Amino acid sequence: ENEMEQSLKELMSDGHFDEAKELGRRLEALRVEFGGLQLHDEQQRQNRQNALFKKARSIFNPAMKTRHAYEENNVEKQCHEEEAATQRRFQIQDENLALELSRIERPRMKYSKRRMELKNAEIRLCSLKQYDDAKNVRKMLRKIDAKEEAEFNRKFEAKLQAKVDKMAALHKGDSGRLEEKLSATRWRDYRRRGHEAAVATQNVKNKLRDMKHFQLMDTKLKPELIVKP
């Protein structure tokens, strides 16, 4: 191109305007031809770039989703395993407590002072052959015995139930703390995957924007009448 432009200047300088006009027409035709060829080549190159970028994105996005699904499943598996281990521990503790309670012997009944006094009175009345009075005392003893034995049994059962309630409260507290821990684990992994996906998506957008910018700049370059080997 530079050589033809130099020749064009020389022809015009020497006054060969007809030859200069023909050379100028040939130069312009070559420019149009080379420009079309270069534009076509550039378009082909950009089409290949776009196709490769689209293919890479079609591979990258599903691969990331597959990896995230695998990681999520692993987190869920770990959480379920920890929950199952905790339930096994609870079951063992409940079984041990049940065995402990079954081995606790009911203590001897301790009657009240009033009841013991009536019992002694009954014995004395019998020794004095005052059977009617002794009979009345026995009726009173039956009422007192029923009431005191019921209260004694209630306290004994309450003592055993207190152990059961204490174990249940411990299990409830452990379950609550475990639930908080596992919820935090799940949320933390969810946030991590979401952040990674957002960053990856933005990176793809940035790379696509940069590629489109450079492609636009390349289409605006002036065609060159140079045949590269």
PDB file of C-alpha atoms in Angstrom:
ATOM      1  CA  GLU A   1       0.000   0.000   0.000  1.00  0.00           C
ATOM      2  CA  ASN A   2       2.817   2.433   0.885  1.00  0.00           C
ATOM      3  CA  GLU A   3       4.603   1.664  -2.387  1.00  0.00           C
ATOM      4  CA  MET A   4       1.445   2.274  -4.422  1.00  0.00           C
ATOM      5  CA  GLU A   5       0.782   5.549  -2.623  1.00  0.00           C
ATOM      6  CA  GLN A   6       4.383   6.634  -3.311  1.00  0.00           C
ATOM      7  CA  SER A   7       3.968   5.759  -6.989  1.00  0.00           C
ATOM      8  CA  LEU A   8       0.700   7.705  -7.040  1.00  0.00           C
ATOM      9  CA  LYS A   9       2.465  10.783  -5.684  1.00  0.00           C
ATOM     10  CA  GLU A  10       5.243  10.476  -8.243  1.00  0.00           C
ATOM     11  CA  LEU A  11       2.754  10.181 -11.136  1.00  0.00           C
ATOM     12  CA  MET A  12       0.876  13.258  -9.994  1.00  0.00           C
ATOM     13  CA  SER A  13       4.148  15.106  -9.480  1.00  0.00           C
ATOM     14  CA  ASP A  14       5.244  14.236 -13.029  1.00  0.00           C
ATOM     15  CA  GLY A  15       1.864  15.263 -14.435  1.00  0.00           C
ATOM     16  CA  HIS A  16       0.729  11.764 -15.448  1.00  0.00           C
ATOM     17  CA  PHE A  17      -2.798  12.314 -14.208  1.00  0.00           C
ATOM     18  CA  ASP A  18      -4.471   9.612 -16.251  1.00  0.00           C
ATOM     19  CA  GLU A  19      -2.040   7.007 -14.966  1.00  0.00           C
ATOM     20  CA  ALA A  20      -2.446   8.436 -11.465  1.00  0.00           C
ATOM     21  CA  LYS A  21      -6.236   8.186 -11.745  1.00  0.00           C
ATOM     22  CA  GLU A  22      -6.033   4.547 -12.835  1.00  0.00           C
ATOM     23  CA  LEU A  23      -3.564   3.696 -10.099  1.00  0.00           C
ATOM     24  CA  GLY A  24      -5.783   5.445  -7.531  1.00  0.00           C
ATOM     25  CA  ARG A  25      -8.780   3.437  -8.743  1.00  0.00           C
ATOM     26  CA  ARG A  26      -6.786   0.198  -8.502  1.00  0.00           C
ATOM     27  CA  LEU A  27      -5.555   1.182  -5.009  1.00  0.00           C
ATOM     28  CA  GLU A  28      -9.084   1.876  -3.818  1.00  0.00           C
ATOM     29  CA  ALA A  29     -10.318  -1.411  -5.305  1.00  0.00           C
ATOM     30  CA  LEU A  30      -7.512  -3.278  -3.544  1.00  0.00           C
ATOM     31  CA  ARG A  31      -8.365  -1.560  -0.297  1.00  0.00           C
ATOM     32  CA  VAL A  32     -11.999  -2.592  -0.625  1.00  0.00           C
ATOM     33  CA  GLU A  33     -11.006  -6.153  -1.524  1.00  0.00           C
ATOM     34  CA  PHE A  34      -8.461  -6.491   1.269  1.00  0.00           C
ATOM     35  CA  GLY A  35     -10.845  -4.824   3.695  1.00  0.00           C
ATOM     36  CA  GLY A  36     -13.551  -7.317   2.820  1.00  0.00           C
ATOM     37  CA  LEU A  37     -11.159 -10.238   3.184  1.00  0.00           C
ATOM     38  CA  GLN A  38      -9.835  -8.988   6.492  1.00  0.00           C
ATOM     39  CA  LEU A  39     -13.347  -8.269   7.736  1.00  0.00           C
ATOM     40  CA  HIS A  40     -14.410 -11.758   6.740  1.00  0.00           C
ATOM     41  CA  ASP A  41     -11.391 -13.313   8.455  1.00  0.00           C
ATOM     42  CA  GLU A  42     -11.993 -11.210  11.556  1.00  0.00           C
ATOM     43  CA  GLN A  43     -15.646 -12.214  11.625  1.00  0.00           C
ATOM     44  CA  GLN A  44     -14.684 -15.870  11.291  1.00  0.00           C
ATOM     45  CA  ARG A  45     -12.157 -15.490  14.114  1.00  0.00           C
ATOM     46  CA  GLN A  46     -14.719 -13.813  16.354  1.00  0.00           C
ATOM     47  CA  ASN A  47     -17.281 -16.500  15.532  1.00  0.00           C
ATOM     48  CA  ARG A  48     -14.769 -19.143  16.601  1.00  0.00           C
ATOM     49  CA  GLN A  49     -14.085 -17.205  19.803  1.00  0.00           C
ATOM     50  CA  ASN A  50     -17.785 -16.910  20.552  1.00  0.00           C
ATOM     51  CA  ALA A  51     -18.376 -20.597  19.879  1.00  0.00           C
ATOM     52  CA  LEU A  52     -15.468 -21.641  22.105  1.00  0.00           C
ATOM     53  CA  PHE A  53     -16.612 -19.285  24.869  1.00  0.00           C
ATOM     54  CA  LYS A  54     -20.168 -20.619  24.664  1.00  0.00           C
ATOM     55  CA  LYS A  55     -18.881 -24.201  24.768  1.00  0.00           C
ATOM     56  CA  ALA A  56     -16.651 -23.469  27.754  1.00  0.00           C
ATOM     57  CA  ARG A  57     -19.535 -21.838  29.617  1.00  0.00           C
ATOM     58  CA  SER A  58     -21.842 -24.763  28.812  1.00  0.00           C
ATOM     59  CA  ILE A  59     -19.268 -27.076  30.408  1.00  0.00           C
ATOM     60  CA  PHE A  60     -18.271 -24.860  33.333  1.00  0.00           C
ATOM     61  CA  ASN A  61     -21.752 -24.021  34.683  1.00  0.00           C
ATOM     62  CA  PRO A  62     -23.094 -27.608  34.843  1.00  0.00           C
ATOM     63  CA  ALA A  63     -19.782 -28.788  36.297  1.00  0.00           C
ATOM     64  CA  MET A  64     -20.009 -26.193  39.064  1.00  0.00           C
ATOM     65  CA  LYS A  65     -23.641 -27.134  39.789  1.00  0.00           C
ATOM     66  CA  THR A  66     -22.711 -30.814  39.912  1.00  0.00           C
ATOM     67  CA  ARG A  67     -19.829 -30.112  42.287  1.00  0.00           C
ATOM     68  CA  HIS A  68     -22.034 -27.954  44.519  1.00  0.00           C
ATOM     69  CA  ALA A  69     -24.704 -30.668  44.618  1.00  0.00           C
ATOM     70  CA  TYR A  70     -22.038 -33.194  45.603  1.00  0.00           C
ATOM     71  CA  GLU A  71     -20.734 -30.894  48.341  1.00  0.00           C
ATOM     72  CA  GLU A  72     -24.263 -30.236  49.613  1.00  0.00           C
ATOM     73  CA  ASN A  73     -24.941 -33.975  49.769  1.00  0.00           C
ATOM     74  CA  ASN A  74     -21.733 -34.476  51.733  1.00  0.00           C
ATOM     75  CA  VAL A  75     -22.762 -31.813  54.253  1.00  0.00           C
ATOM     76  CA  GLU A  76     -26.213 -33.393  54.618  1.00  0.00           C
ATOM     77  CA  LYS A  77     -24.640 -36.809  55.029  1.00  0.00           C
ATOM     78  CA  GLN A  78     -22.350 -35.523  57.787  1.00  0.00           C
ATOM     79  CA  CYS A  79     -25.294 -33.832  59.528  1.00  0.00           C
ATOM     80  CA  HIS A  80     -27.410 -36.991  59.373  1.00  0.00           C
ATOM     81  CA  GLU A  81     -24.542 -39.080  60.689  1.00  0.00           C
ATOM     82  CA  GLU A  82     -24.085 -36.713  63.609  1.00  0.00           C
ATOM     83  CA  GLU A  83     -27.818 -36.755  64.321  1.00  0.00           C
ATOM     84  CA  ALA A  84     -27.863 -40.563  64.212  1.00  0.00           C
ATOM     85  CA  ALA A  85     -24.844 -40.761  66.542  1.00  0.00           C
ATOM     86  CA  THR A  86     -26.572 -38.413  68.986  1.00  0.00           C
ATOM     87  CA  GLN A  87     -29.764 -40.514  68.917  1.00  0.00           C
ATOM     88  CA  ARG A  88     -27.731 -43.667  69.579  1.00  0.00           C
ATOM     89  CA  ARG A  89     -26.119 -41.952  72.552  1.00  0.00           C
ATOM     90  CA  PHE A  90     -29.541 -40.940  73.851  1.00  0.00           C
ATOM     91  CA  GLN A  91     -30.816 -44.497  73.469  1.00  0.00           C
ATOM     92  CA  ILE A  92     -27.854 -45.943  75.374  1.00  0.00           C
ATOM     93  CA  GLN A  93     -28.275 -43.389  78.152  1.00  0.00           C
ATOM     94  CA  ASP A  94     -32.006 -44.160  78.405  1.00  0.00           C
ATOM     95  CA  GLU A  95     -31.323 -47.883  78.563  1.00  0.00           C
ATOM     96  CA  ASN A  96     -28.681 -47.417  81.249  1.00  0.00           C
ATOM     97  CA  LEU A  97     -31.053 -45.234  83.258  1.00  0.00           C
ATOM     98  CA  ALA A  98     -33.860 -47.785  82.944  1.00  0.00           C
ATOM     99  CA  LEU A  99     -31.488 -50.479  84.209  1.00  0.00           C
ATOM    100  CA  GLU A 100     -30.391 -48.249  87.084  1.00  0.00           C
ATOM    101  CA  LEU A 101     -34.004 -47.545  88.084  1.00  0.00           C
ATOM    102  CA  SER A 102     -34.923 -51.226  87.938  1.00  0.00           C
ATOM    103  CA  ARG A 103     -32.193 -51.983  90.470  1.00  0.00           C
ATOM    104  CA  ILE A 104     -33.339 -49.389  92.982  1.00  0.00           C
ATOM    105  CA  GLU A 105     -35.129 -51.188  95.838  1.00  0.00           C
ATOM    106  CA  ARG A 106     -38.165 -49.602  97.383  1.00  0.00           C
ATOM    107  CA  PRO A 107     -37.116 -48.529 100.923  1.00  0.00           C
ATOM    108  CA  ARG A 108     -38.905 -49.686 104.025  1.00  0.00           C
ATOM    109  CA  MET A 109     -42.050 -47.820 104.915  1.00  0.00           C
ATOM    110  CA  LYS A 110     -41.555 -45.288 107.696  1.00  0.00           C
ATOM    111  CA  TYR A 111     -44.788 -44.535 109.480  1.00  0.00           C
ATOM    112  CA  SER A 112     -45.595 -41.349 111.278  1.00  0.00           C
ATOM    113  CA  LYS A 113     -45.360 -40.923 115.041  1.00  0.00           C
ATOM    114  CA  ARG A 114     -49.152 -40.654 115.269  1.00  0.00           C
ATOM    115  CA  ARG A 115     -49.564 -43.968 113.459  1.00  0.00           C
ATOM    116  CA  MET A 116     -47.046 -45.694 115.737  1.00  0.00           C
ATOM    117  CA  GLU A 117     -48.866 -44.368 118.799  1.00  0.00           C
ATOM    118  CA  LEU A 118     -52.159 -45.775 117.561  1.00  0.00           C
ATOM    119  CA  LYS A 119     -50.517 -49.118 116.826  1.00  0.00           C
ATOM    120  CA  ASN A 120     -49.160 -49.287 120.377  1.00  0.00           C
ATOM    121  CA  ALA A 121     -52.569 -48.302 121.663  1.00  0.00           C
ATOM    122  CA  GLU A 122     -54.154 -51.152 119.727  1.00  0.00           C
ATOM    123  CA  ILE A 123     -51.702 -53.604 121.238  1.00  0.00           C
ATOM    124  CA  ARG A 124     -52.400 -52.353 124.762  1.00  0.00           C
ATOM    125  CA  LEU A 125     -56.158 -52.495 124.241  1.00  0.00           C
ATOM    126  CA  CYS A 126     -55.898 -56.049 123.022  1.00  0.00           C
ATOM    127  CA  SER A 127     -53.835 -57.000 126.059  1.00  0.00           C
ATOM    128  CA  LEU A 128     -56.508 -55.446 128.247  1.00  0.00           C
ATOM    129  CA  LYS A 129     -59.167 -57.356 126.282  1.00  0.00           C
ATOM    130  CA  GLN A 130     -60.848 -54.104 125.238  1.00  0.00           C
ATOM    131  CA  TYR A 131     -61.634 -55.467 121.817  1.00  0.00           C
ATOM    132  CA  ASP A 132     -64.246 -52.918 120.753  1.00  0.00           C
ATOM    133  CA  ASP A 133     -61.857 -50.061 121.372  1.00  0.00           C
ATOM    134  CA  ALA A 134     -59.073 -52.003 119.652  1.00  0.00           C
ATOM    135  CA  LYS A 135     -61.378 -52.499 116.653  1.00  0.00           C
ATOM    136  CA  ASN A 136     -62.003 -48.770 116.397  1.00  0.00           C
ATOM    137  CA  VAL A 137     -58.299 -48.083 116.602  1.00  0.00           C
ATOM    138  CA  ARG A 138     -57.696 -50.619 113.799  1.00  0.00           C
ATOM    139  CA  LYS A 139     -60.160 -48.728 111.555  1.00  0.00           C
ATOM    140  CA  MET A 140     -58.264 -45.537 112.200  1.00  0.00           C
ATOM    141  CA  LEU A 141     -54.980 -47.329 111.445  1.00  0.00           C
ATOM    142  CA  ARG A 142     -56.285 -48.578 108.092  1.00  0.00           C
ATOM    143  CA  LYS A 143     -57.152 -45.035 107.014  1.00  0.00           C
ATOM    144  CA  ILE A 144     -53.827 -43.664 108.184  1.00  0.00           C
ATOM    145  CA  ASP A 145     -51.878 -46.535 106.612  1.00  0.00           C
ATOM    146  CA  ALA A 146     -53.602 -46.058 103.249  1.00  0.00           C
ATOM    147  CA  LYS A 147     -52.878 -42.347 103.261  1.00  0.00           C
ATOM    148  CA  GLU A 148     -49.254 -42.626 104.424  1.00  0.00           C
ATOM    149  CA  GLU A 149     -48.439 -45.522 102.098  1.00  0.00           C
ATOM    150  CA  ALA A 150     -49.893 -43.616  99.148  1.00  0.00           C
ATOM    151  CA  GLU A 151     -47.789 -40.563 100.024  1.00  0.00           C
ATOM    152  CA  PHE A 152     -44.708 -42.731 100.536  1.00  0.00           C
ATOM    153  CA  ASN A 153     -45.192 -44.404  97.142  1.00  0.00           C
ATOM    154  CA  ARG A 154     -45.819 -41.036  95.489  1.00  0.00           C
ATOM    155  CA  LYS A 155     -42.543 -39.627  96.802  1.00  0.00           C
ATOM    156  CA  PHE A 156     -40.654 -42.742  95.763  1.00  0.00           C
ATOM    157  CA  GLU A 157     -42.082 -42.670  92.239  1.00  0.00           C
ATOM    158  CA  ALA A 158     -41.446 -38.915  92.048  1.00  0.00           C
ATOM    159  CA  LYS A 159     -37.820 -39.542  92.937  1.00  0.00           C
ATOM    160  CA  LEU A 160     -37.512 -42.026  90.085  1.00  0.00           C
ATOM    161  CA  GLN A 161     -39.394 -39.729  87.708  1.00  0.00           C
ATOM    162  CA  ALA A 162     -37.052 -36.880  88.610  1.00  0.00           C
ATOM    163  CA  LYS A 163     -34.156 -38.927  87.262  1.00  0.00           C
ATOM    164  CA  VAL A 164     -36.094 -39.581  84.049  1.00  0.00           C
ATOM    165  CA  ASP A 165     -37.032 -35.901  83.714  1.00  0.00           C
ATOM    166  CA  LYS A 166     -33.446 -34.838  84.294  1.00  0.00           C
ATOM    167  CA  MET A 167     -32.217 -37.150  81.540  1.00  0.00           C
ATOM    168  CA  ALA A 168     -34.974 -35.898  79.201  1.00  0.00           C
ATOM    169  CA  ALA A 169     -33.967 -32.293  79.926  1.00  0.00           C
ATOM    170  CA  LEU A 170     -30.333 -33.108  79.151  1.00  0.00           C
ATOM    171  CA  HIS A 171     -31.359 -34.740  75.880  1.00  0.00           C
ATOM    172  CA  LYS A 172     -33.541 -31.767  74.971  1.00  0.00           C
ATOM    173  CA  GLY A 173     -30.685 -29.367  75.617  1.00  0.00           C
ATOM    174  CA  ASP A 174     -28.251 -31.489  73.621  1.00  0.00           C
ATOM    175  CA  SER A 175     -30.750 -31.770  70.770  1.00  0.00           C
ATOM    176  CA  GLY A 176     -31.244 -28.006  70.693  1.00  0.00           C
ATOM    177  CA  ARG A 177     -27.525 -27.295  70.635  1.00  0.00           C
ATOM    178  CA  LEU A 178     -27.011 -29.937  67.949  1.00  0.00           C
ATOM    179  CA  GLU A 179     -29.785 -28.432  65.834  1.00  0.00           C
ATOM    180  CA  GLU A 180     -28.191 -24.985  66.126  1.00  0.00           C
ATOM    181  CA  LYS A 181     -24.808 -26.396  65.200  1.00  0.00           C
ATOM    182  CA  LEU A 182     -26.110 -28.305  62.164  1.00  0.00           C
ATOM    183  CA  SER A 183     -28.225 -25.360  61.019  1.00  0.00           C
ATOM    184  CA  ALA A 184     -25.127 -23.140  61.180  1.00  0.00           C
ATOM    185  CA  THR A 185     -23.142 -25.749  59.240  1.00  0.00           C
ATOM    186  CA  ARG A 186     -25.789 -25.993  56.537  1.00  0.00           C
ATOM    187  CA  TRP A 187     -26.175 -22.193  56.302  1.00  0.00           C
ATOM    188  CA  ARG A 188     -22.425 -21.619  56.180  1.00  0.00           C
ATOM    189  CA  ASP A 189     -22.012 -24.133  53.343  1.00  0.00           C
ATOM    190  CA  TYR A 190     -25.036 -22.668  51.526  1.00  0.00           C
ATOM    191  CA  ARG A 191     -23.525 -19.190  51.726  1.00  0.00           C
ATOM    192  CA  ARG A 192     -20.145 -20.489  50.561  1.00  0.00           C
ATOM    193  CA  ARG A 193     -21.653 -22.177  47.512  1.00  0.00           C
ATOM    194  CA  GLY A 194     -23.778 -19.135  46.733  1.00  0.00           C
ATOM    195  CA  HIS A 195     -20.783 -16.801  46.976  1.00  0.00           C
ATOM    196  CA  GLU A 196     -18.668 -19.078  44.789  1.00  0.00           C
ATOM    197  CA  ALA A 197     -21.426 -19.280  42.168  1.00  0.00           C
ATOM    198  CA  ALA A 198     -21.913 -15.493  42.215  1.00  0.00           C
ATOM    199  CA  VAL A 199     -18.188 -14.845  41.813  1.00  0.00           C
ATOM    200  CA  ALA A 200     -17.938 -17.389  38.994  1.00  0.00           C
ATOM    201  CA  THR A 201     -20.963 -15.889  37.222  1.00  0.00           C
ATOM    202  CA  GLN A 202     -19.515 -12.382  37.501  1.00  0.00           C
ATOM    203  CA  ASN A 203     -16.141 -13.585  36.217  1.00  0.00           C
ATOM    204  CA  VAL A 204     -17.835 -15.107  33.174  1.00  0.00           C
ATOM    205  CA  LYS A 205     -19.718 -11.848  32.548  1.00  0.00           C
ATOM    206  CA  ASN A 206     -16.500  -9.849  32.863  1.00  0.00           C
ATOM    207  CA  LYS A 207     -14.633 -12.100  30.457  1.00  0.00           C
ATOM    208  CA  LEU A 208     -17.513 -11.989  27.976  1.00  0.00           C
ATOM    209  CA  ARG A 209     -17.651  -8.181  28.201  1.00  0.00           C
ATOM    210  CA  ASP A 210     -13.881  -7.915  27.673  1.00  0.00           C
ATOM    211  CA  MET A 211     -14.020 -10.267  24.708  1.00  0.00           C
ATOM    212  CA  LYS A 212     -16.857  -8.315  23.089  1.00  0.00           C
ATOM    213  CA  HIS A 213     -14.976  -5.040  23.683  1.00  0.00           C
ATOM    214  CA  PHE A 214     -11.800  -6.279  21.998  1.00  0.00           C
ATOM    215  CA  GLN A 215     -13.799  -7.767  19.154  1.00  0.00           C
ATOM    216  CA  LEU A 216     -15.480  -4.407  18.590  1.00  0.00           C
ATOM    217  CA  MET A 217     -12.112  -2.635  18.649  1.00  0.00           C
ATOM    218  CA  ASP A 218     -10.708  -5.126  16.138  1.00  0.00           C
ATOM    219  CA  THR A 219     -13.560  -4.492  13.695  1.00  0.00           C
ATOM    220  CA  LYS A 220     -12.735  -0.760  13.758  1.00  0.00           C
ATOM    221  CA  LEU A 221      -9.084  -1.256  12.731  1.00  0.00           C
ATOM    222  CA  LYS A 222      -8.112   0.119   9.334  1.00  0.00           C
ATOM    223  CA  PRO A 223      -7.549  -2.654   6.744  1.00  0.00           C
ATOM    224  CA  GLU A 224      -3.922  -3.158   5.743  1.00  0.00           C
ATOM    225  CA  LEU A 225      -2.767  -4.060   2.236  1.00  0.00           C
ATOM    226  CA  ILE A 226      -0.221  -6.520   3.596  1.00  0.00           C
ATOM    227  CA  VAL A 227      -0.094 -10.186   2.733  1.00  0.00           C
ATOM    228  CA  LYS A 228       1.307 -12.021   5.760  1.00  0.00           C
ATOM    229  CA  PRO A 229       3.360 -15.127   4.988  1.00  0.00           C
TER     230      PRO A 229
END
